[in-house]
Tab-separated table of N, CA and C in Angstrom:
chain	number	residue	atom	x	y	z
A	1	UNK	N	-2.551	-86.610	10.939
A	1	UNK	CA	-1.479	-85.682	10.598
A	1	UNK	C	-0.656	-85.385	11.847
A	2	UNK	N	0.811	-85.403	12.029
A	2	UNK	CA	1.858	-85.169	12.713
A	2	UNK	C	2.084	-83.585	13.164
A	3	UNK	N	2.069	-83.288	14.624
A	3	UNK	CA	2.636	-82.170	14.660
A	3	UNK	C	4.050	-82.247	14.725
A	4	UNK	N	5.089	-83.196	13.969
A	4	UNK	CA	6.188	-83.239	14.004
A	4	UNK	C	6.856	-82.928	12.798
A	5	UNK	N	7.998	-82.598	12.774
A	5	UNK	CA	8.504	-81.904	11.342
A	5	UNK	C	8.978	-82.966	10.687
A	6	UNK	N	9.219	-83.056	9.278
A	6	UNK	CA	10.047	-84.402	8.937
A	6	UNK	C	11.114	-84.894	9.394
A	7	UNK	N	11.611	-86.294	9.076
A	7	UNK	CA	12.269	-86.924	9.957
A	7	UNK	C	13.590	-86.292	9.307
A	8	UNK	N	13.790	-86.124	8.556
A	8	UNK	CA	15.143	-85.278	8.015
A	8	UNK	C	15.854	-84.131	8.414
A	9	UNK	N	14.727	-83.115	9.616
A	9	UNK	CA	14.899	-81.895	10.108
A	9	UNK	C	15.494	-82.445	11.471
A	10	UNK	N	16.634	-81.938	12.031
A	10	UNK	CA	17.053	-82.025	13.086
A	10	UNK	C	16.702	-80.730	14.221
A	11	UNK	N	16.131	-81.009	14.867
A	11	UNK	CA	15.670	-80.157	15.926
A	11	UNK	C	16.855	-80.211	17.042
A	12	UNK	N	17.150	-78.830	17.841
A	12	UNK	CA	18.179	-78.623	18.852
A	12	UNK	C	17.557	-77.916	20.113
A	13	UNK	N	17.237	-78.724	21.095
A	13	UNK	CA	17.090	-78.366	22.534
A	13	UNK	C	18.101	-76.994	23.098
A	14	UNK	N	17.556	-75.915	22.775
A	14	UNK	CA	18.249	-75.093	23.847
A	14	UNK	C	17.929	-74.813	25.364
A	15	UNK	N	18.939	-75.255	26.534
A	15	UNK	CA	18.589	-74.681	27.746
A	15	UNK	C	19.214	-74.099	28.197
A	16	UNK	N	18.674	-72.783	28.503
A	16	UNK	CA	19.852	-71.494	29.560
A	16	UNK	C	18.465	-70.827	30.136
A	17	UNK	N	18.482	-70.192	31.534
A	17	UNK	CA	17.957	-69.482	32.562
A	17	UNK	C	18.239	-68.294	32.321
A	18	UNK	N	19.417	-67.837	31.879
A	18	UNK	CA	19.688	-66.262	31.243
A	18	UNK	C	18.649	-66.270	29.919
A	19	UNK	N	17.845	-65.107	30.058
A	19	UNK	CA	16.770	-65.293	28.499
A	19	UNK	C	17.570	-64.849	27.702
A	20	UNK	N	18.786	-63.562	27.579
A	20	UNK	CA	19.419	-62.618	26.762
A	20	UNK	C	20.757	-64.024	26.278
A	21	UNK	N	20.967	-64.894	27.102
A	21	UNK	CA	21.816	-66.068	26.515
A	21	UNK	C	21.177	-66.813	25.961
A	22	UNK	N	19.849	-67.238	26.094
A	22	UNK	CA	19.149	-68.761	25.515
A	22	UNK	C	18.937	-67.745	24.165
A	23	UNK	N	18.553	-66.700	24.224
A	23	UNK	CA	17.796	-66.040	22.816
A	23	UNK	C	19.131	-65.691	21.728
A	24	UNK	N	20.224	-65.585	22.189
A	24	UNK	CA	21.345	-65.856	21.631
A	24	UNK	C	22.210	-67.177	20.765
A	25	UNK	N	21.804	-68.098	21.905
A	25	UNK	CA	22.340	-69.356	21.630
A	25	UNK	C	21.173	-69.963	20.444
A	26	UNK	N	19.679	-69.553	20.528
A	26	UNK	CA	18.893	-69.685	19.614
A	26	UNK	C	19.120	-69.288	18.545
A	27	UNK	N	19.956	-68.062	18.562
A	27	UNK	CA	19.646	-67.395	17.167
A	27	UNK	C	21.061	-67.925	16.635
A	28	UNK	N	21.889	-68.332	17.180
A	28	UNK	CA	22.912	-68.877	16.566
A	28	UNK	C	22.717	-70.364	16.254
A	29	UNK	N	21.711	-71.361	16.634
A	29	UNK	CA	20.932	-72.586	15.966
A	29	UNK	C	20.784	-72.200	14.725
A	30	UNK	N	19.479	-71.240	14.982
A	30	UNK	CA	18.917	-70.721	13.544
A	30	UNK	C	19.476	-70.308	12.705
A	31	UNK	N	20.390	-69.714	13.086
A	31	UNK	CA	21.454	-68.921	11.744
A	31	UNK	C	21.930	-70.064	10.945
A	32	UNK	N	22.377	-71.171	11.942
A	32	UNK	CA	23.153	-72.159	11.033
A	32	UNK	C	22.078	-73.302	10.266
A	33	UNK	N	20.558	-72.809	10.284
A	33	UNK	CA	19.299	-73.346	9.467
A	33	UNK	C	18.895	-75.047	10.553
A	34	UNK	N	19.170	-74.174	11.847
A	34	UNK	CA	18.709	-75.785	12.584
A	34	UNK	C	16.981	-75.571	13.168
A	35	UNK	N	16.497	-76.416	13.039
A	35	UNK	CA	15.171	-76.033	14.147
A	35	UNK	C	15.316	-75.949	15.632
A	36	UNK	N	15.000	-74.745	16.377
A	36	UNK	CA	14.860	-74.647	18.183
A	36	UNK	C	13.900	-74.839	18.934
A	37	UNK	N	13.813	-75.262	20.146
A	37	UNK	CA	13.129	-75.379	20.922
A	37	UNK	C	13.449	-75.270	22.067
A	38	UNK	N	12.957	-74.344	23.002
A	38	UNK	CA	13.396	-73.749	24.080
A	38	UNK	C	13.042	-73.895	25.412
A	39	UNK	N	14.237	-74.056	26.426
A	39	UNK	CA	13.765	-74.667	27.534
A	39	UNK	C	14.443	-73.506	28.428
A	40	UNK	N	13.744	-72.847	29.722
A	40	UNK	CA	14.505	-71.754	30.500
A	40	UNK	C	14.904	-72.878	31.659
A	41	UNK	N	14.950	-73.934	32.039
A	41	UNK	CA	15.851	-74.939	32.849
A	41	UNK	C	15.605	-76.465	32.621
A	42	UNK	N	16.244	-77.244	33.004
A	42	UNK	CA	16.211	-78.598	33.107
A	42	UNK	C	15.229	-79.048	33.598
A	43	UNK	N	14.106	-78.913	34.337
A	43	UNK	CA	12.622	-79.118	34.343
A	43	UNK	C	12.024	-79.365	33.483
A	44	UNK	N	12.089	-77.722	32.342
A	44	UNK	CA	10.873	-77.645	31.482
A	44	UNK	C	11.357	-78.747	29.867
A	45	UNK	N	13.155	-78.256	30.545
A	45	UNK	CA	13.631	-79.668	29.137
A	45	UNK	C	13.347	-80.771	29.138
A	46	UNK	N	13.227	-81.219	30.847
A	46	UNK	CA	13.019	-82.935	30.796
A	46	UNK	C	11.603	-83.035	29.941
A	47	UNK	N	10.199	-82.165	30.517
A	47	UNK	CA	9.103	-82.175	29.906
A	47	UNK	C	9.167	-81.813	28.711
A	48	UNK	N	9.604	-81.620	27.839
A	48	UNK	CA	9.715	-81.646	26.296
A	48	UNK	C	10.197	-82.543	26.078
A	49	UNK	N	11.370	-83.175	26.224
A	49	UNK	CA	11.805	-84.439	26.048
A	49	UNK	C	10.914	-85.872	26.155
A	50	UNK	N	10.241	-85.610	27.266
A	50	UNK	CA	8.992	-86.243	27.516
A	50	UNK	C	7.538	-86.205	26.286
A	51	UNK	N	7.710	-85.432	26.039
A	51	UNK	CA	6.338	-84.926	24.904
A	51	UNK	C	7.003	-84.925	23.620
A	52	UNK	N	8.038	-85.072	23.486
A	52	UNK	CA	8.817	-84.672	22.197
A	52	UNK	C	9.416	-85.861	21.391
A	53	UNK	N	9.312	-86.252	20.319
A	53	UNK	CA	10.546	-87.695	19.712
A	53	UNK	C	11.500	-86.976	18.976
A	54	UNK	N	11.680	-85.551	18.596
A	54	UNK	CA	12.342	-85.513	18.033
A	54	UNK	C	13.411	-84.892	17.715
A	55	UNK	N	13.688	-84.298	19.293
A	55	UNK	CA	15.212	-83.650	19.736
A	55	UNK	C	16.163	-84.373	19.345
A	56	UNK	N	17.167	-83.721	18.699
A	56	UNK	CA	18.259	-84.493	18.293
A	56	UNK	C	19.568	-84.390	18.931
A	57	UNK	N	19.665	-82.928	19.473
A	57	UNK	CA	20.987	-82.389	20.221
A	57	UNK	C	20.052	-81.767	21.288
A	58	UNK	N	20.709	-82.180	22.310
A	58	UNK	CA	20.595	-81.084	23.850
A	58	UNK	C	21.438	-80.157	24.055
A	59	UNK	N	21.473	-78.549	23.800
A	59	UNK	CA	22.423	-77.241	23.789
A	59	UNK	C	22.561	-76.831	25.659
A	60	UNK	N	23.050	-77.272	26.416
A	60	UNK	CA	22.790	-76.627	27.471
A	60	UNK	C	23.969	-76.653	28.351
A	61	UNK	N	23.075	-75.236	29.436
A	61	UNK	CA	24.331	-74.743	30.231
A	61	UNK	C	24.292	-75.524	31.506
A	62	UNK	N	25.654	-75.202	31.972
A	62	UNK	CA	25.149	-76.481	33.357
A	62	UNK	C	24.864	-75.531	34.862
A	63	UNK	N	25.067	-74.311	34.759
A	63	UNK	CA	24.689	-73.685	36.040
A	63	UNK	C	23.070	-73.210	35.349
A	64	UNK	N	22.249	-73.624	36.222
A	64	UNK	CA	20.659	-73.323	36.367
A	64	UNK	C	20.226	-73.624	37.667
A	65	UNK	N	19.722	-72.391	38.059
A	65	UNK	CA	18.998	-72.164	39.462
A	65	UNK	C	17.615	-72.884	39.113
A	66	UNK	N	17.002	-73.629	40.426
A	66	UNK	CA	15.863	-74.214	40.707
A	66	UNK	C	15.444	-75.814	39.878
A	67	UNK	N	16.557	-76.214	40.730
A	67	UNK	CA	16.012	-77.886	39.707
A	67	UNK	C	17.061	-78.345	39.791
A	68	UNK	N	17.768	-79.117	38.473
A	68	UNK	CA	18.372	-79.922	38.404
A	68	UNK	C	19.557	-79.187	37.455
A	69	UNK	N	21.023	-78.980	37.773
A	69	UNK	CA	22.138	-78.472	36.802
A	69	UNK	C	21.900	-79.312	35.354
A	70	UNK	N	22.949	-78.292	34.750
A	70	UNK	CA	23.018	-79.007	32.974
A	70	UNK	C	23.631	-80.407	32.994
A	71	UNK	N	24.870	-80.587	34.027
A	71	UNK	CA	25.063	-81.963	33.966
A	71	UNK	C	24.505	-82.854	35.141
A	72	UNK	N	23.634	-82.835	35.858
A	72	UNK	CA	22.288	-83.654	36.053
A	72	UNK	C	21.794	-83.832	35.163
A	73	UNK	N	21.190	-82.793	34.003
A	73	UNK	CA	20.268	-83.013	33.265
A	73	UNK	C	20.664	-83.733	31.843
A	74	UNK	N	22.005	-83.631	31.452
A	74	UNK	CA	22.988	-83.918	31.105
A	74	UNK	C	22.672	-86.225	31.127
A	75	UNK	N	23.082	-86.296	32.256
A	75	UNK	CA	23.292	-87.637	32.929
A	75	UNK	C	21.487	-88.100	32.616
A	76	UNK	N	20.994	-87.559	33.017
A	76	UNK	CA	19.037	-87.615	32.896
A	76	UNK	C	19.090	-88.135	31.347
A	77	UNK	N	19.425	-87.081	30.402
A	77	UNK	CA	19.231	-87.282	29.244
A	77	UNK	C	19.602	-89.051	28.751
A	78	UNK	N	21.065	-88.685	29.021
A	78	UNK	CA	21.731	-90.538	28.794
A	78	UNK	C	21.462	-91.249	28.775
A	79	UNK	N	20.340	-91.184	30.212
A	79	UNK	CA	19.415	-92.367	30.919
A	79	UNK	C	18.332	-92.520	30.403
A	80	UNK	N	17.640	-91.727	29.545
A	80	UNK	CA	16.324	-91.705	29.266
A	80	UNK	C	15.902	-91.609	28.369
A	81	UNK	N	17.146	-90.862	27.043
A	81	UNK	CA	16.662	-90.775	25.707
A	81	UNK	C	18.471	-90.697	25.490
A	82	UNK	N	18.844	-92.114	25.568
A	82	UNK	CA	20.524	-92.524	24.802
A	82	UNK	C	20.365	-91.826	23.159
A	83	UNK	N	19.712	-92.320	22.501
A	83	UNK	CA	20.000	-91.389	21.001
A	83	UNK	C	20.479	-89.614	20.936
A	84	UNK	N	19.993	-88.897	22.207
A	84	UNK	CA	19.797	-87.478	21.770
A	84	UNK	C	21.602	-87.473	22.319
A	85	UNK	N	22.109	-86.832	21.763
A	85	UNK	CA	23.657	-85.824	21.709
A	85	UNK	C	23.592	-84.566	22.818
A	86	UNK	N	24.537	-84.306	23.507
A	86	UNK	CA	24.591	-83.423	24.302
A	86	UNK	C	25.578	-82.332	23.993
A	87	UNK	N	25.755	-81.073	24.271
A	87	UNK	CA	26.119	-80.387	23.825
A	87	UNK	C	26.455	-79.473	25.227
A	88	UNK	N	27.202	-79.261	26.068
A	88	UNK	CA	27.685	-78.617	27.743
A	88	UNK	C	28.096	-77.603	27.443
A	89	UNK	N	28.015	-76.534	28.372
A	89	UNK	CA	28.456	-75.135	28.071
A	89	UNK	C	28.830	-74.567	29.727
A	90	UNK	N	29.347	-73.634	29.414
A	90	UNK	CA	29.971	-73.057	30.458
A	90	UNK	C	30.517	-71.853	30.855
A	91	UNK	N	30.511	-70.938	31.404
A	91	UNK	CA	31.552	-69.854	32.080
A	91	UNK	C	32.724	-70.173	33.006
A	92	UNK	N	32.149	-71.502	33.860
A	92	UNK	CA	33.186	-72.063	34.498
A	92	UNK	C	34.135	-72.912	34.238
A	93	UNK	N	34.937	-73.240	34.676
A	93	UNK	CA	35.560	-74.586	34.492
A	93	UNK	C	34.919	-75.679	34.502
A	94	UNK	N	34.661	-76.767	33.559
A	94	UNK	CA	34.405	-78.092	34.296
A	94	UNK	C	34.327	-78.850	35.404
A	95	UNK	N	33.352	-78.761	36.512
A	95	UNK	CA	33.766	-79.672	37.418
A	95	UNK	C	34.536	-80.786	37.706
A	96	UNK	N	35.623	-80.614	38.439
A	96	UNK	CA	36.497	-81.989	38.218
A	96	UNK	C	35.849	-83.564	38.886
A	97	UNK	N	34.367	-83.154	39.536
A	97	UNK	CA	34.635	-84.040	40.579
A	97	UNK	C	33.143	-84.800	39.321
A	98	UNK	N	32.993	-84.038	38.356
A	98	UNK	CA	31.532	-84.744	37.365
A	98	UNK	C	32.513	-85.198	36.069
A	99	UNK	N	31.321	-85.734	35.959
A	99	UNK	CA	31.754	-87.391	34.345
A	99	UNK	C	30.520	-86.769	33.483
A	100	UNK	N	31.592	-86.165	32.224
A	100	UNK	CA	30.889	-86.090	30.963
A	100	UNK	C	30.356	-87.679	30.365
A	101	UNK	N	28.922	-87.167	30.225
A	101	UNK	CA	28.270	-88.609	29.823
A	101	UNK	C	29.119	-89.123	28.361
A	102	UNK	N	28.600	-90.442	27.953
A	102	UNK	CA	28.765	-90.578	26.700
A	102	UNK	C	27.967	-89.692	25.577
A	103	UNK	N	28.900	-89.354	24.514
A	103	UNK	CA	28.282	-88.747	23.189
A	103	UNK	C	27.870	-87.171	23.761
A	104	UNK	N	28.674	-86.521	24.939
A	104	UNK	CA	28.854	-85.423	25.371
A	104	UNK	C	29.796	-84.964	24.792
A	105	UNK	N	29.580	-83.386	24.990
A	105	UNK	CA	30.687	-82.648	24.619
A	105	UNK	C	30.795	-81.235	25.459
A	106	UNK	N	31.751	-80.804	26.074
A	106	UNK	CA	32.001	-79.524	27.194
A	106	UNK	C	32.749	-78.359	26.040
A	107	UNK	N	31.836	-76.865	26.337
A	107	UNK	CA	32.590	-75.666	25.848
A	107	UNK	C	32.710	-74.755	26.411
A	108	UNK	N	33.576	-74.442	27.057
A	108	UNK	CA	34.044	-73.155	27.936
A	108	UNK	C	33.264	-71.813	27.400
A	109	UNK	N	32.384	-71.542	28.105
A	109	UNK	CA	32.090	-69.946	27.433
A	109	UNK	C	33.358	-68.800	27.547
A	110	UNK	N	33.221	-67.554	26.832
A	110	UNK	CA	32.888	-67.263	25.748
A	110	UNK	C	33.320	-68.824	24.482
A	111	UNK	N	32.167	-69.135	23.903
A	111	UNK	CA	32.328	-70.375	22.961
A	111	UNK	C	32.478	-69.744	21.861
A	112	UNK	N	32.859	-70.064	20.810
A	112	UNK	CA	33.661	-69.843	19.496
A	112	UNK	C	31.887	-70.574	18.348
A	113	UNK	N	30.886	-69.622	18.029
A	113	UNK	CA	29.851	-70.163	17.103
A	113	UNK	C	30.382	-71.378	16.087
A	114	UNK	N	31.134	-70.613	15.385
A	114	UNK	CA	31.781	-71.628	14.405
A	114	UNK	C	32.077	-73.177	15.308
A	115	UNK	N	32.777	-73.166	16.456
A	115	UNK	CA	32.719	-74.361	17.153
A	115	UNK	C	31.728	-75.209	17.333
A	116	UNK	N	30.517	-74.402	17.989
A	116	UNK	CA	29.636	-75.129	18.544
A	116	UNK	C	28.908	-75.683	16.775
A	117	UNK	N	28.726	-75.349	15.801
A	117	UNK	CA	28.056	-75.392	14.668
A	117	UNK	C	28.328	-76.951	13.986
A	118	UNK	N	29.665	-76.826	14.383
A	118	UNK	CA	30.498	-77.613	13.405
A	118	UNK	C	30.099	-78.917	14.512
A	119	UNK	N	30.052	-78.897	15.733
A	119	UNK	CA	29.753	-79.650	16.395
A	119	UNK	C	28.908	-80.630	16.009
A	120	UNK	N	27.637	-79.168	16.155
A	120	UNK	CA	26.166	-79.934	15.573
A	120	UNK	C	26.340	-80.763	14.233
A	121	UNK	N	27.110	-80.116	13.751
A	121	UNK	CA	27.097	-81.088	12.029
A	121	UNK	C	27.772	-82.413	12.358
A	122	UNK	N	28.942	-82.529	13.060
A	122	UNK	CA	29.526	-83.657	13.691
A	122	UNK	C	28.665	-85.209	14.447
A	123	UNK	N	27.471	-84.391	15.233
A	123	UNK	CA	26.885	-85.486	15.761
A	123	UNK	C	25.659	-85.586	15.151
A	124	UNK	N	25.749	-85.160	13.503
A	124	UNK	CA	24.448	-85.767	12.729
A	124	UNK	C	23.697	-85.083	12.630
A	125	UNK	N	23.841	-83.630	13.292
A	125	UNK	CA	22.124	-83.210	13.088
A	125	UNK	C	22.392	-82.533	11.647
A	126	UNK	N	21.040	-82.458	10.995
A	126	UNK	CA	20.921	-81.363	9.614
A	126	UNK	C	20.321	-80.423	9.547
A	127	UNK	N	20.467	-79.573	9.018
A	127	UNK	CA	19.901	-78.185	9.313
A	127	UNK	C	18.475	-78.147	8.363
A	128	UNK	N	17.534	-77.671	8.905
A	128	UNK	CA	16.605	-77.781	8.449
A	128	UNK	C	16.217	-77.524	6.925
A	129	UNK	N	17.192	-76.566	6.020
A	129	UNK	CA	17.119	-76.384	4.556
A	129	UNK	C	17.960	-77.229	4.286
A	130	UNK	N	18.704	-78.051	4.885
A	130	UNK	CA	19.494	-79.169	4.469
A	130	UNK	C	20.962	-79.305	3.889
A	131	UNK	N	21.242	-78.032	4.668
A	131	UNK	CA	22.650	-77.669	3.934
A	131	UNK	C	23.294	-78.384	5.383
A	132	UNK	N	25.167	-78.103	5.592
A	132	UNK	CA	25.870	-78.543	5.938
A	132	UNK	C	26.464	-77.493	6.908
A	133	UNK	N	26.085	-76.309	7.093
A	133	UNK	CA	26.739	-74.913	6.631
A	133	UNK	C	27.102	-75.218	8.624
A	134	UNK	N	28.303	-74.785	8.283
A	134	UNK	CA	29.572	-74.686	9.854
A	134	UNK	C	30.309	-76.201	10.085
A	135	UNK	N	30.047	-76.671	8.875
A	135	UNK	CA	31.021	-78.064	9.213
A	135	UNK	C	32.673	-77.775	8.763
């Protein structure tokens, strides 16, 4: 028996170092019926990713103290698990001098929910009751 959910449930990597933002950005997964799994930096994400087959979207911010930024981890992902979708976030501007990977996507914080949702529905994932809901 699988500790994995069916293959039909799309699971979404959240990473933020702010807990009062990751528990936010979670509850706005969940609202839109996605499954979460939570990472407080790019460390503990790579090691889930590592232990995990079945992240479908990576939610993350790119400023994180102690390790590796969101777009290091970002570029990591590309390299190591090409299927999973990325999902960039921000307070800042985009670095001009970094390259959004392929099948990336950058959102200026304050981000617009409805945006990021519709996103997720965009690069395939399904929400775990199987609706569509923010496309």
């Amino acid at each position: 028996m699988s500790n994995e959910p069916p293959a039909d449930r799309s699971i979404i990597l959240v990473v933020e170092d702010e807990p009062l933002l990751r528990m936010f950005a979670s509850d706005m997964v969940e609202d839109a019926g996605y499954s979460v799994v939570e990472a407080a930096n790019a460390t503990e994400a790579v090691s889930i990713l590592e232990k995990r087959t079945d992240i479908r979207i990576v939610f993350t911010d790119i400023d994180m103290p102690h390790g590796i930024d969101g777009i290091k981890l970002a570029a990591c992902i590309r390299d190591r698990w090409p299927p999973i979708d990325i999902i960039i976030v921000s307070g800042k501007p985009f670095p001009v001098s970094a390259q959004l990977p392929d099948r990336a996507v950058f959102f200026p914080k304050p981000y617009q929910q409805v945006e990021i949702i519709a996103m997720m529905a965009r690069m395939g994932a399904i929400p775990s009751d199987g609706s569509a809901r923010g496309a």
